[in-house]
Coordinates of C-alpha atoms in Angstrom, one line a residue:
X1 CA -23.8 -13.1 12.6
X2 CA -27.5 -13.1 13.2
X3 CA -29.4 -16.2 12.8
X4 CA -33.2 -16.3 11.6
X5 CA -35.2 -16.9 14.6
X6 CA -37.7 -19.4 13.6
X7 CA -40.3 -20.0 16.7
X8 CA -42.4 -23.4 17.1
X9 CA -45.7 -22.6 17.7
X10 CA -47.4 -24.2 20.6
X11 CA -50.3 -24.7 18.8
X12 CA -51.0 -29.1 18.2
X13 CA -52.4 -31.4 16.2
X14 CA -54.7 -32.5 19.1
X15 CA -55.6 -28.7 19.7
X16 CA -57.2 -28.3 15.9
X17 CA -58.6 -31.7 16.5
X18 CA -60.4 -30.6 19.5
X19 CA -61.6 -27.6 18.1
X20 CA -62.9 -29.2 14.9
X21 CA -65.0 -31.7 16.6
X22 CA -66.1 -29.7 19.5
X23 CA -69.2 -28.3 17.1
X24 CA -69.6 -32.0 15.8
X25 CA -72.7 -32.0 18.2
X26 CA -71.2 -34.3 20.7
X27 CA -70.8 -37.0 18.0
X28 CA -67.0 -38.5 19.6
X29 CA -68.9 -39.2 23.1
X30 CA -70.7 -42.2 21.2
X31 CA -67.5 -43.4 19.6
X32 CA -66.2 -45.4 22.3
X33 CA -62.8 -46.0 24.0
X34 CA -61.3 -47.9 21.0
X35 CA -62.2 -45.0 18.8
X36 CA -60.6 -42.4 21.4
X37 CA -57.2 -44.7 21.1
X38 CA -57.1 -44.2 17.6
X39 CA -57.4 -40.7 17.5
X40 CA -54.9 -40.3 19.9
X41 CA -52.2 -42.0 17.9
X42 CA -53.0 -40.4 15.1
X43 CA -52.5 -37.1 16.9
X44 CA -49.4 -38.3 17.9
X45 CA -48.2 -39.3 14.0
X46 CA -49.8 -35.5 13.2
X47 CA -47.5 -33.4 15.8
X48 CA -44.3 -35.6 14.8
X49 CA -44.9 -34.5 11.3
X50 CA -45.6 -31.1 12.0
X51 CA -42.0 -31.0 14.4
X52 CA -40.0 -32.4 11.7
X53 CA -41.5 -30.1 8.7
X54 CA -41.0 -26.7 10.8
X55 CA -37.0 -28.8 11.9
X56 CA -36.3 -28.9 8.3
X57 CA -37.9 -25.2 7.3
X58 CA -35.6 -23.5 10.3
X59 CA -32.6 -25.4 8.9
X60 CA -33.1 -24.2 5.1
X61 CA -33.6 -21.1 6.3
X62 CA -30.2 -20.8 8.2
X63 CA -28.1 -22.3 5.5
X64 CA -29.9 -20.2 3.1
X65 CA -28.7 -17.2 5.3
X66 CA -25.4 -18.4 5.4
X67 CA -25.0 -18.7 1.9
X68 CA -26.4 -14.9 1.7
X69 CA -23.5 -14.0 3.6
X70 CA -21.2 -15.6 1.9
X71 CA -22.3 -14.1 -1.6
X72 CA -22.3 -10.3 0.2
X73 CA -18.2 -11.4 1.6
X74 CA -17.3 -12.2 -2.3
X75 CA -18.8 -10.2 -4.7
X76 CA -18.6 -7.0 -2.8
X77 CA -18.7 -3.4 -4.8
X78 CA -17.2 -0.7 -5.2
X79 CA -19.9 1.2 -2.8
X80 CA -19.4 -1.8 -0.1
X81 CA -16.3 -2.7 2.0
X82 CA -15.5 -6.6 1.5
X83 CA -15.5 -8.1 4.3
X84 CA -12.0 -10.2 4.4
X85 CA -11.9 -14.0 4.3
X86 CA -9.4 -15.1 7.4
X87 CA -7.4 -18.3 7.2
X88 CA -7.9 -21.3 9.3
X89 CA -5.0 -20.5 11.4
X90 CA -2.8 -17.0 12.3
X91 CA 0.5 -16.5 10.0
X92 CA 1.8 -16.2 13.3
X93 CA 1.7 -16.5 17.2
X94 CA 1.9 -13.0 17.7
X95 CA -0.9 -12.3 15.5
X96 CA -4.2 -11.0 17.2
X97 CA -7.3 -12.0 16.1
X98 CA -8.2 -8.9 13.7
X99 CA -4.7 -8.3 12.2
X100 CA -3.0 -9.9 9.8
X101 CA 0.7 -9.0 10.1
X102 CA 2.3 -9.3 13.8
X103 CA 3.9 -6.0 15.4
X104 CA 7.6 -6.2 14.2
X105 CA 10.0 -6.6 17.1
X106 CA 11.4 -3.0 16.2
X107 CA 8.3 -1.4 15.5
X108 CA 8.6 2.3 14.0
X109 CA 4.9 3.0 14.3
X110 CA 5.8 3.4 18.1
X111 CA 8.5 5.4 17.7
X112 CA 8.3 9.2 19.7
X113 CA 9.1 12.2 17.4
X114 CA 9.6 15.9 17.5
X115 CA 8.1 17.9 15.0
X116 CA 9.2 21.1 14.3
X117 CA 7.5 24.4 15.3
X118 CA 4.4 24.5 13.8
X119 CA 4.4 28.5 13.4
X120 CA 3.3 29.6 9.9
X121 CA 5.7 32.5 9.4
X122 CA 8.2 29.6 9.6
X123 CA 7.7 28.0 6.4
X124 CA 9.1 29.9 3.5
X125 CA 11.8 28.2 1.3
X126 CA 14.5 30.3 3.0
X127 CA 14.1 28.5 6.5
X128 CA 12.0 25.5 5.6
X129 CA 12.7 22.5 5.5
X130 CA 16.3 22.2 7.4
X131 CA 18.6 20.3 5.3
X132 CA 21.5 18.5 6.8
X133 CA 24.8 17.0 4.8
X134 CA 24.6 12.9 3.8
X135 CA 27.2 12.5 5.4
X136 CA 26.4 13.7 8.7
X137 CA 22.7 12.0 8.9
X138 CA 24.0 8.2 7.7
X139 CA 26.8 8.6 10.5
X140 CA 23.8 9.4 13.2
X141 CA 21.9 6.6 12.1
X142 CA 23.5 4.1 9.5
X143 CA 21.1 2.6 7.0
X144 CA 21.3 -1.3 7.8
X145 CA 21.0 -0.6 11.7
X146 CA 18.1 0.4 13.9
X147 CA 17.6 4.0 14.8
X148 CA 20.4 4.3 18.3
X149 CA 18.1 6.5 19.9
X150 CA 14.6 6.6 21.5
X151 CA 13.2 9.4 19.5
X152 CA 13.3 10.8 16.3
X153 CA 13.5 14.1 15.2
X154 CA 11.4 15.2 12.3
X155 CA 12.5 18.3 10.3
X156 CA 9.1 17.9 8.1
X157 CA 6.0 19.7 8.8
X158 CA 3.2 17.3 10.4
X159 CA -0.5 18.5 9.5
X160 CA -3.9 17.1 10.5
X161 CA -6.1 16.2 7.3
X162 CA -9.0 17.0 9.9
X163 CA -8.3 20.8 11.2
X164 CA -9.2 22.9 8.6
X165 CA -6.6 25.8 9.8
X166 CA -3.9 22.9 9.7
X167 CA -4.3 22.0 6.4
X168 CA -4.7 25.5 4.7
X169 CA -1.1 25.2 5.7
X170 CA -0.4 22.5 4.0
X171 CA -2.1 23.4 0.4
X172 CA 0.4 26.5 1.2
X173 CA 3.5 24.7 1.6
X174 CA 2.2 22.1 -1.7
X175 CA 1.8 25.3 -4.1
X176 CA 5.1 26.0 -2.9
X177 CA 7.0 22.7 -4.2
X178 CA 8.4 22.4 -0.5
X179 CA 7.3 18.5 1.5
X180 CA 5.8 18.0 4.3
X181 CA 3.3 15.4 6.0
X182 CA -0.7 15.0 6.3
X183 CA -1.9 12.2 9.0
X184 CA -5.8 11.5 10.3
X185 CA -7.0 10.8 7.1
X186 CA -10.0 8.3 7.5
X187 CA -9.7 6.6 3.8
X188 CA -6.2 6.2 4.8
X189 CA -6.7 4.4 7.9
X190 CA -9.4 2.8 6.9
X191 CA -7.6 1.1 4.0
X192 CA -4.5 0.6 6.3
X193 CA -7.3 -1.5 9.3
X194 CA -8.4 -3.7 6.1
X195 CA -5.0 -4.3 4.8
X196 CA -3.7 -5.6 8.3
X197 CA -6.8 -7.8 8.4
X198 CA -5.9 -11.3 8.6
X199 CA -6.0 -12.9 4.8
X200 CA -7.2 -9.4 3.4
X201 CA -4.8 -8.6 1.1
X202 CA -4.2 -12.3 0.3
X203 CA -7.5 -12.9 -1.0
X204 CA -7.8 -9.8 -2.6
X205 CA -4.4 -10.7 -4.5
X206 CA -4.5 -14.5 -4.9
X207 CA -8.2 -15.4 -4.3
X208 CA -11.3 -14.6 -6.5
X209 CA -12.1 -11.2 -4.6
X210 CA -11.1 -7.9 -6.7
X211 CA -8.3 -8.9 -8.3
X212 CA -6.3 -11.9 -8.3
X213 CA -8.8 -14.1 -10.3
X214 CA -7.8 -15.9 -13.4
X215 CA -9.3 -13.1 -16.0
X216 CA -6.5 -10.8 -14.7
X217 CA -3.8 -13.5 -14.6
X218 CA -4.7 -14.2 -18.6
X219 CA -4.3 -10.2 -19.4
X220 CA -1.3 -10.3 -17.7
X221 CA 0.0 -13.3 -19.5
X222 CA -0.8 -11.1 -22.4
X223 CA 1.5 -8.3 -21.7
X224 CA 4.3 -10.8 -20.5
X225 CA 7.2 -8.9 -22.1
X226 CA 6.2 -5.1 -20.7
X227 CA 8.9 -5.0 -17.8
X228 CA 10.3 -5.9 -14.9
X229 CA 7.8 -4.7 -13.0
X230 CA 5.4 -6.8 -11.2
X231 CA 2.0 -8.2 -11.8
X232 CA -0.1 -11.4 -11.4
X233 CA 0.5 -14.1 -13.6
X234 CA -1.2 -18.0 -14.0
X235 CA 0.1 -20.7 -12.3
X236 CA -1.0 -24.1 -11.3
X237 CA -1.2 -23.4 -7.9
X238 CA -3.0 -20.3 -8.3
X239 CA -2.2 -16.5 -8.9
X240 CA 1.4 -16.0 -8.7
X241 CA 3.3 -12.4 -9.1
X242 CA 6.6 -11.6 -10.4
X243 CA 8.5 -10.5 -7.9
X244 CA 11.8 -8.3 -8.1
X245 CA 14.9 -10.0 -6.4
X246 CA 17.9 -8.1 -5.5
X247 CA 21.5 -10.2 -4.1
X248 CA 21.3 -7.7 -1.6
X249 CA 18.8 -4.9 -0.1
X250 CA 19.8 -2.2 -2.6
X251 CA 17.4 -1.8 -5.9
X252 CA 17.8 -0.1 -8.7
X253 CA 14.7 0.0 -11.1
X254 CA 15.2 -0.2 -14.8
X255 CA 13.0 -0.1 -17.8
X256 CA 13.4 -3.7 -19.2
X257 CA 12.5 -3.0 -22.8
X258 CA 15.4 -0.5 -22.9
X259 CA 17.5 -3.5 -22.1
X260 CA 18.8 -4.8 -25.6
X261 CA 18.8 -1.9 -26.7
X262 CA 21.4 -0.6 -24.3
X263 CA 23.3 -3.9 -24.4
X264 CA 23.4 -3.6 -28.3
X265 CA 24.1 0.0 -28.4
X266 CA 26.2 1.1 -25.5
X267 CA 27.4 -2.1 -23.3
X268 CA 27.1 -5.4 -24.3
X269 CA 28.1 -6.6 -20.8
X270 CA 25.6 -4.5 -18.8
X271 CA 23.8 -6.8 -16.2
X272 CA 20.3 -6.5 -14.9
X273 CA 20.4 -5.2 -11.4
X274 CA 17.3 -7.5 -9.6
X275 CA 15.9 -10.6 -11.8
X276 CA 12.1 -11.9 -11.5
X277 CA 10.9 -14.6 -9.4
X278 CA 7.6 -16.5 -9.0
X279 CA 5.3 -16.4 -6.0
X280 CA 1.9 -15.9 -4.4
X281 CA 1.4 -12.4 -2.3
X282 CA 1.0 -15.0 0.7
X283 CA 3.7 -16.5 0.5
X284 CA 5.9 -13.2 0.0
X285 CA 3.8 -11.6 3.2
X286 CA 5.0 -14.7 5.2
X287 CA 8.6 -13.9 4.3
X288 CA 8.2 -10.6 5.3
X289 CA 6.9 -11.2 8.6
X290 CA 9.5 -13.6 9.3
X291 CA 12.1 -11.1 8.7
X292 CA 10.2 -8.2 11.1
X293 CA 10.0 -11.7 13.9
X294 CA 14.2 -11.8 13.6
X295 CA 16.8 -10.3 15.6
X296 CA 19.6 -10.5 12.7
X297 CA 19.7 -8.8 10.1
X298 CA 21.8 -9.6 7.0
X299 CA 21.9 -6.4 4.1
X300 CA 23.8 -9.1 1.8
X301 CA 21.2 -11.2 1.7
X302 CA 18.7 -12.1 -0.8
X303 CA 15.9 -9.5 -0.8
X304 CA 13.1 -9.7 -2.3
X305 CA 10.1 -6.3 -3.5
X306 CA 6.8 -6.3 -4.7
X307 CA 4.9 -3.9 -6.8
X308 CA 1.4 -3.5 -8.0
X309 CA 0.4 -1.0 -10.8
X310 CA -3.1 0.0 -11.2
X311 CA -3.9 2.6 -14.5
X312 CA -5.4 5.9 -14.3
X313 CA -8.1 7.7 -15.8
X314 CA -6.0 9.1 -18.9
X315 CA -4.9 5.0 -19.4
X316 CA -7.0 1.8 -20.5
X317 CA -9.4 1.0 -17.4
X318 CA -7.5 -2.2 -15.6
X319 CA -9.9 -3.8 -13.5
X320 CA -7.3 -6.5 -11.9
X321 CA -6.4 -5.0 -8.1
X322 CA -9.9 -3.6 -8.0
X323 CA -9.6 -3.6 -4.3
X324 CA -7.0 -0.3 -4.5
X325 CA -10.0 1.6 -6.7
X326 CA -11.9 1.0 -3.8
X327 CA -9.5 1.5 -0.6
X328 CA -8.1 4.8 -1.8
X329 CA -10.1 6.4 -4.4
X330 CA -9.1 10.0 -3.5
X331 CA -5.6 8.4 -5.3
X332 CA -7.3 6.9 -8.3
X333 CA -10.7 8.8 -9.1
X334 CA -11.5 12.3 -9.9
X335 CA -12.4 14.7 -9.2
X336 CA -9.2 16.6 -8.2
X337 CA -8.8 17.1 -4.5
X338 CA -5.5 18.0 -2.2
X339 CA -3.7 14.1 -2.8
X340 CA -4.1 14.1 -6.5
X341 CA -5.3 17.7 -8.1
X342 CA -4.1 17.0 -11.7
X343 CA -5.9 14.0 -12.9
X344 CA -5.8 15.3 -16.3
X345 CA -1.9 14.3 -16.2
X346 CA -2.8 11.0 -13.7
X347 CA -0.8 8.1 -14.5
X348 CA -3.0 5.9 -12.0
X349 CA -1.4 4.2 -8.5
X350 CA 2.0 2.4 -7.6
X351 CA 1.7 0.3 -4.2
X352 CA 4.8 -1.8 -3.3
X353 CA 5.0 -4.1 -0.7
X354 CA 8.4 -4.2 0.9
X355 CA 10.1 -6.2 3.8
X356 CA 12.4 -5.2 5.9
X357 CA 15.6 -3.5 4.6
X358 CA 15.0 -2.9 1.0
X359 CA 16.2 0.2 -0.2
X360 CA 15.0 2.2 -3.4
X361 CA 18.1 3.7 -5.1
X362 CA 17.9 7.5 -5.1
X363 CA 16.0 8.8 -8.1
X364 CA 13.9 12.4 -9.2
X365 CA 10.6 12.4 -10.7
X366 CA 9.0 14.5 -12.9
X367 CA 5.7 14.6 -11.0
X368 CA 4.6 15.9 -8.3
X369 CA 4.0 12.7 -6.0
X370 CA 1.9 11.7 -2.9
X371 CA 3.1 8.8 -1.0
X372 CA 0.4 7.0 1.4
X373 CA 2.1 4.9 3.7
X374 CA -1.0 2.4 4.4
X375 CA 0.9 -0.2 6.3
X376 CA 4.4 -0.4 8.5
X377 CA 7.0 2.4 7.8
X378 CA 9.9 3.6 5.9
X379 CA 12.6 6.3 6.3
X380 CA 12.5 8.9 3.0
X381 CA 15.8 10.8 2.4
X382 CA 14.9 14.1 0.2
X383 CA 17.4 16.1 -1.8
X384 CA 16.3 18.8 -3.3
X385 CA 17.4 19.3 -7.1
X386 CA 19.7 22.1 -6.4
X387 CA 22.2 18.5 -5.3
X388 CA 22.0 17.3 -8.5
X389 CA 25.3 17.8 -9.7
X390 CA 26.9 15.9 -6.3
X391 CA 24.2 12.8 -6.6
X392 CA 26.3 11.5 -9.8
X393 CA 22.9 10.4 -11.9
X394 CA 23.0 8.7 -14.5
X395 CA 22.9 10.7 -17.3
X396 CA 23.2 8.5 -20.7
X397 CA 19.6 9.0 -22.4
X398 CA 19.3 4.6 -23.2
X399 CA 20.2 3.9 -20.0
X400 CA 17.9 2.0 -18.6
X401 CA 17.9 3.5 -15.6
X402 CA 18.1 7.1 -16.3
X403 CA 17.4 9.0 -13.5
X404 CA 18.8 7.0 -11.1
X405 CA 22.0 7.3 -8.8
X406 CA 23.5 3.8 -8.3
X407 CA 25.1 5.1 -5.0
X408 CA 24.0 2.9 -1.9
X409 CA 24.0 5.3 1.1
X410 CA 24.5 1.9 3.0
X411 CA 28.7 2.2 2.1
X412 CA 29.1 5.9 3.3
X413 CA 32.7 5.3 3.0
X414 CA 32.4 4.1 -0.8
X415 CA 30.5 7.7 -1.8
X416 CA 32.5 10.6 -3.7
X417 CA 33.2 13.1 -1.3
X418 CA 30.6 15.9 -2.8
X419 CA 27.9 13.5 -2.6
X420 CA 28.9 13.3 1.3
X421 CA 28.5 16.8 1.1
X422 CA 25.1 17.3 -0.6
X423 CA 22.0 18.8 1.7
X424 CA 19.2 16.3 2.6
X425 CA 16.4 16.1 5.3
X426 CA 15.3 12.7 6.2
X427 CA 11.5 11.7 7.9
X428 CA 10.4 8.6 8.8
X429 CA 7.0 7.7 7.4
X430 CA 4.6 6.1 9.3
X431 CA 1.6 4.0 9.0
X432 CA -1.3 6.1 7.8
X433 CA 1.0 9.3 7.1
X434 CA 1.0 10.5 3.7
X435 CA 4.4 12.3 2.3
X436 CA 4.6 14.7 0.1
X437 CA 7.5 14.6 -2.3
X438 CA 7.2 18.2 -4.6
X439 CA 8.5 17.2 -8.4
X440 CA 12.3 16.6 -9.0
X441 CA 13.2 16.5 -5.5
X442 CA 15.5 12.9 -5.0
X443 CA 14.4 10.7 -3.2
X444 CA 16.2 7.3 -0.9
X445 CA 13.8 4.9 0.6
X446 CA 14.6 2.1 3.6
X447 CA 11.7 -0.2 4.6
X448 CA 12.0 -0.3 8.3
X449 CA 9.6 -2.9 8.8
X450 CA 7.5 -4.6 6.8
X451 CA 5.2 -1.9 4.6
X452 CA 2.6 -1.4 2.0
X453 CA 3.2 2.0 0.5
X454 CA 0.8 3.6 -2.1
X455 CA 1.7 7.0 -4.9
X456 CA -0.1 8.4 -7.2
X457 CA 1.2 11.8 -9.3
X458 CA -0.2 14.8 -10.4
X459 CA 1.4 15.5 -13.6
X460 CA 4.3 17.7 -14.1
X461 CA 5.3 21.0 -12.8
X462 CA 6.7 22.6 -16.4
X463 CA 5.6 26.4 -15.2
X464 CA 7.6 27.0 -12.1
X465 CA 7.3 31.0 -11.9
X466 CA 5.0 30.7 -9.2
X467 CA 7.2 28.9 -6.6
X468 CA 10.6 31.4 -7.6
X469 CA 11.3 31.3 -4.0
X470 CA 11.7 27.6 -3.5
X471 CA 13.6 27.3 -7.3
X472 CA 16.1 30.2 -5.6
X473 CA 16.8 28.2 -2.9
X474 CA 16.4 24.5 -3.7
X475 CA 16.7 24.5 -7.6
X476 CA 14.8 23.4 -9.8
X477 CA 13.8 21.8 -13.5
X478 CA 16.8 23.8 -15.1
X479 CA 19.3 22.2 -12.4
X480 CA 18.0 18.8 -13.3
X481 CA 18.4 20.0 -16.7
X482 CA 21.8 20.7 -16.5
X483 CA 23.2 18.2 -14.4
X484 CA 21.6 15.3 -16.6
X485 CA 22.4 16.5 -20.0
X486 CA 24.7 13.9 -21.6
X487 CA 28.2 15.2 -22.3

């Protein structure tokens, strides 16, 4: 930081003096050597007052630049990046000095992959993407182990958001409802550089900076009873977040309110698969590292997953987590562009924070979904909806979670045998990729390491009789349809 440079003039007290009396006509020359004493001392008593007045001016100005700073790190804007507030000490020894999570000791980020040809002609829905039984890709690589090989083999198109000839291809392959991957996008890794930062996301959580201050922890205390899904909340210790807990790494979401309901209606013993718990984002990051800093790894254990929602456009304006508005606006703020190019049906942005090993049960969406992988990485499984009818989803309209398939890919042993059968095509993720995951394809996630994953959805796809190719080959809303309509 740049000090103010405040120079001491080598002008003196002694120098004005002089020039003052040297048109006095001579007049000191008759004063005598007592006279000459005295003006000497009081010179002196002149030039100490002058030193310590221009001291104390250079010293106000320094603190008052200081405290200028300070006031441009915390009440930064949406048109200026904040500049994050480091603690005193790393989480870690491994930590460098600009990052705030260490490199996992298996760290996927690193890891050397194949991508598949990248000739055009190639991607129509009869050949594209390559699709590969359940059984046969969780007996290559089991879901609670590391990857047993050196490399990976993608089956997903890789595009550059930069090359303008790259990414003509991927609008294509996005009008066609068929995934693929986009990397080299700046606000991307430009929000992935300030969420590694030492204390960033921490103070924009828990601190006063964007979001975790006390006016959001009093809305949220407000809307107590929407869910079990995760938000800030008061505490005396700060902001605190509720944060889902599963007994092991497998979660299932469910739509709290539909709880009693259910229970009352349908099954009075039905049990809640992951219960709240209390805690600051800090303290859940510095779980999370420790689990990426250890050699064992126990799927029975206690897990625990962290989600932030922040409203669209089409929703009340939520100002709490004002820092995502700003990170990855192309998510969050029209105008349409290639991530999100139906903000008329926007339902604003899901990030989740997730430590090592926690799996998302399989589930379809309605929407079509961009997934922003800003920190760490994750493996995606994608079925296409034409396996609906192997997946076993839960069909029951109360349910509360409809939608879902409560099969843990973990147990391959434990599955039917047709949904060891049904066609999938896995990709790992990585840190500043962004997936594309077309509308009612399935989906099965594994955090590989810790990560801090970001979606946002651009409404439904209703009219599909401009992707008939892809519907004949990988199904589409009438097999969802079909295979979820209660008996």
């Amino acid at each position: 930081m740049l000090r103010p440079r405040v120079l001491l003039p080598t002008f003196s007290a002694a120098s004005a003096h002089n020039g003052s009396a040297s048109s006095s006509d001579g007049a000191a020359s008759s004063s005598g050597k007592g006279h000459d004493n005295r003006n000497k001392r009081a010179t002196r008593v002149v030039n100490i007052v002058l030193i310590i007045g221009l001291t104390a001016l250079t010293l106000s100005l320094v603190v008052l630049h200081n405290a200028e700073d300070a006031a441009s790190a915390s009440h930064s804007d949406a048109t200026t990046e904040a500049s994050p507030v480091a603690p005193s000490a790393p989480l870690s020894s491994q930590t460098t000095g600009t990052e705030m999570f260490p490199n996992p000791l298996k760290d996927y980020r690193e890891l050397p992959v194949t991508y598949p040809a990248s000739d055009p002609s190639l991607d129509t829905a009869s050949t594209y993407p390559e699709l590969t039984p359940l059984s046969d890709l969780y007996s290559r690589w089991p879901q609670n182990s590391h990857l047993p090989s050196s490399t990976f083999r993608e089956h997903l198109r890789l595009f550059d958001f930069q090359d303008p000839d790259q990414m003509a291809q991927a609008r294509r392959l996005r009008d066609m409802e068929l995934p693929f991957k986009v990397h080299n996008v700046p606000e991307i890794d430009t929000a992935g550089d300030k969420w590694k930062r030492r204390g960033y996301l921490s103070e924009m959580l828990d601190g006063s900076m964007g979001s975790g201050g006390v006016e959001s922890a009093r809305r949220s205390k407000r809307r107590k009873k929407r869910s079990h899904n995760t938000g800030p909340a008061a505490s005396e210790g700060g902001v605190s977040y509720s944060v889902a807990m599963s007994e092991s790494n497998f979660f299932t979401w469910f739509d709290g309110r539909a709880v009693d309901n259910y229970r009352r209606r349908m099954d009075p013993t039905y049990v809640k698969p992951t219960k709240p718990v209390s805690m600051s984002s800090s303290a859940y990051f510095e779980r999370a590292i420790k689990k990426d800093l250890t050699e064992t790894y126990d799927p029975d254990s206690e897990h625990l997953y962290m989600t932030l929602g922040v409203n669209g456009v089409n929703q009340r304006r939520d100002s709490k987590h004002t820092f995502i508005h700003h990170d990855l606006p192309s998510f969050i703020t029209p105008p349409n562009n290639f991530f999100v190019f139906d903000f008329d049906h926007n339902k604003g942005v899901q990030c989740r924070f997730g430590e090592r090993g926690v799996t998302a049960a399989a589930h379809y969406d309605n929407g079509r979904n961009m997934v922003a992988m800003v920190v760490g990485a994750k493996r995606y499984t994608l079925l296409p909806p034409k396996e609906c009818d192997k997946l076993h989803v839960i069909t029951e309209k109360d349910h509360p979670s409809r939608r879902h398939i409560l099969l843990n890919f973990g147990d391959m042993d434990a599955l039917p045998s047709d949904a060891k059968g049904a066609l999938a095509v896995e990709t790992i993720v990585k840190e500043g990729e962004v997936l594309y995951i077309p509308a009612r394809w399935f989906h099965y996630i594994t955090s590989l390491q810790f990560n801090a994953q970001c979606n946002s959805r651009s409404g439904r796809l209703d009219d599909e009789s401009e992707v008939g190719e892809t519907v004949r080959f990988f199904g589409g809303k009438s097999d969802i349809e079909l295979c979820t309509t209660s008996d």
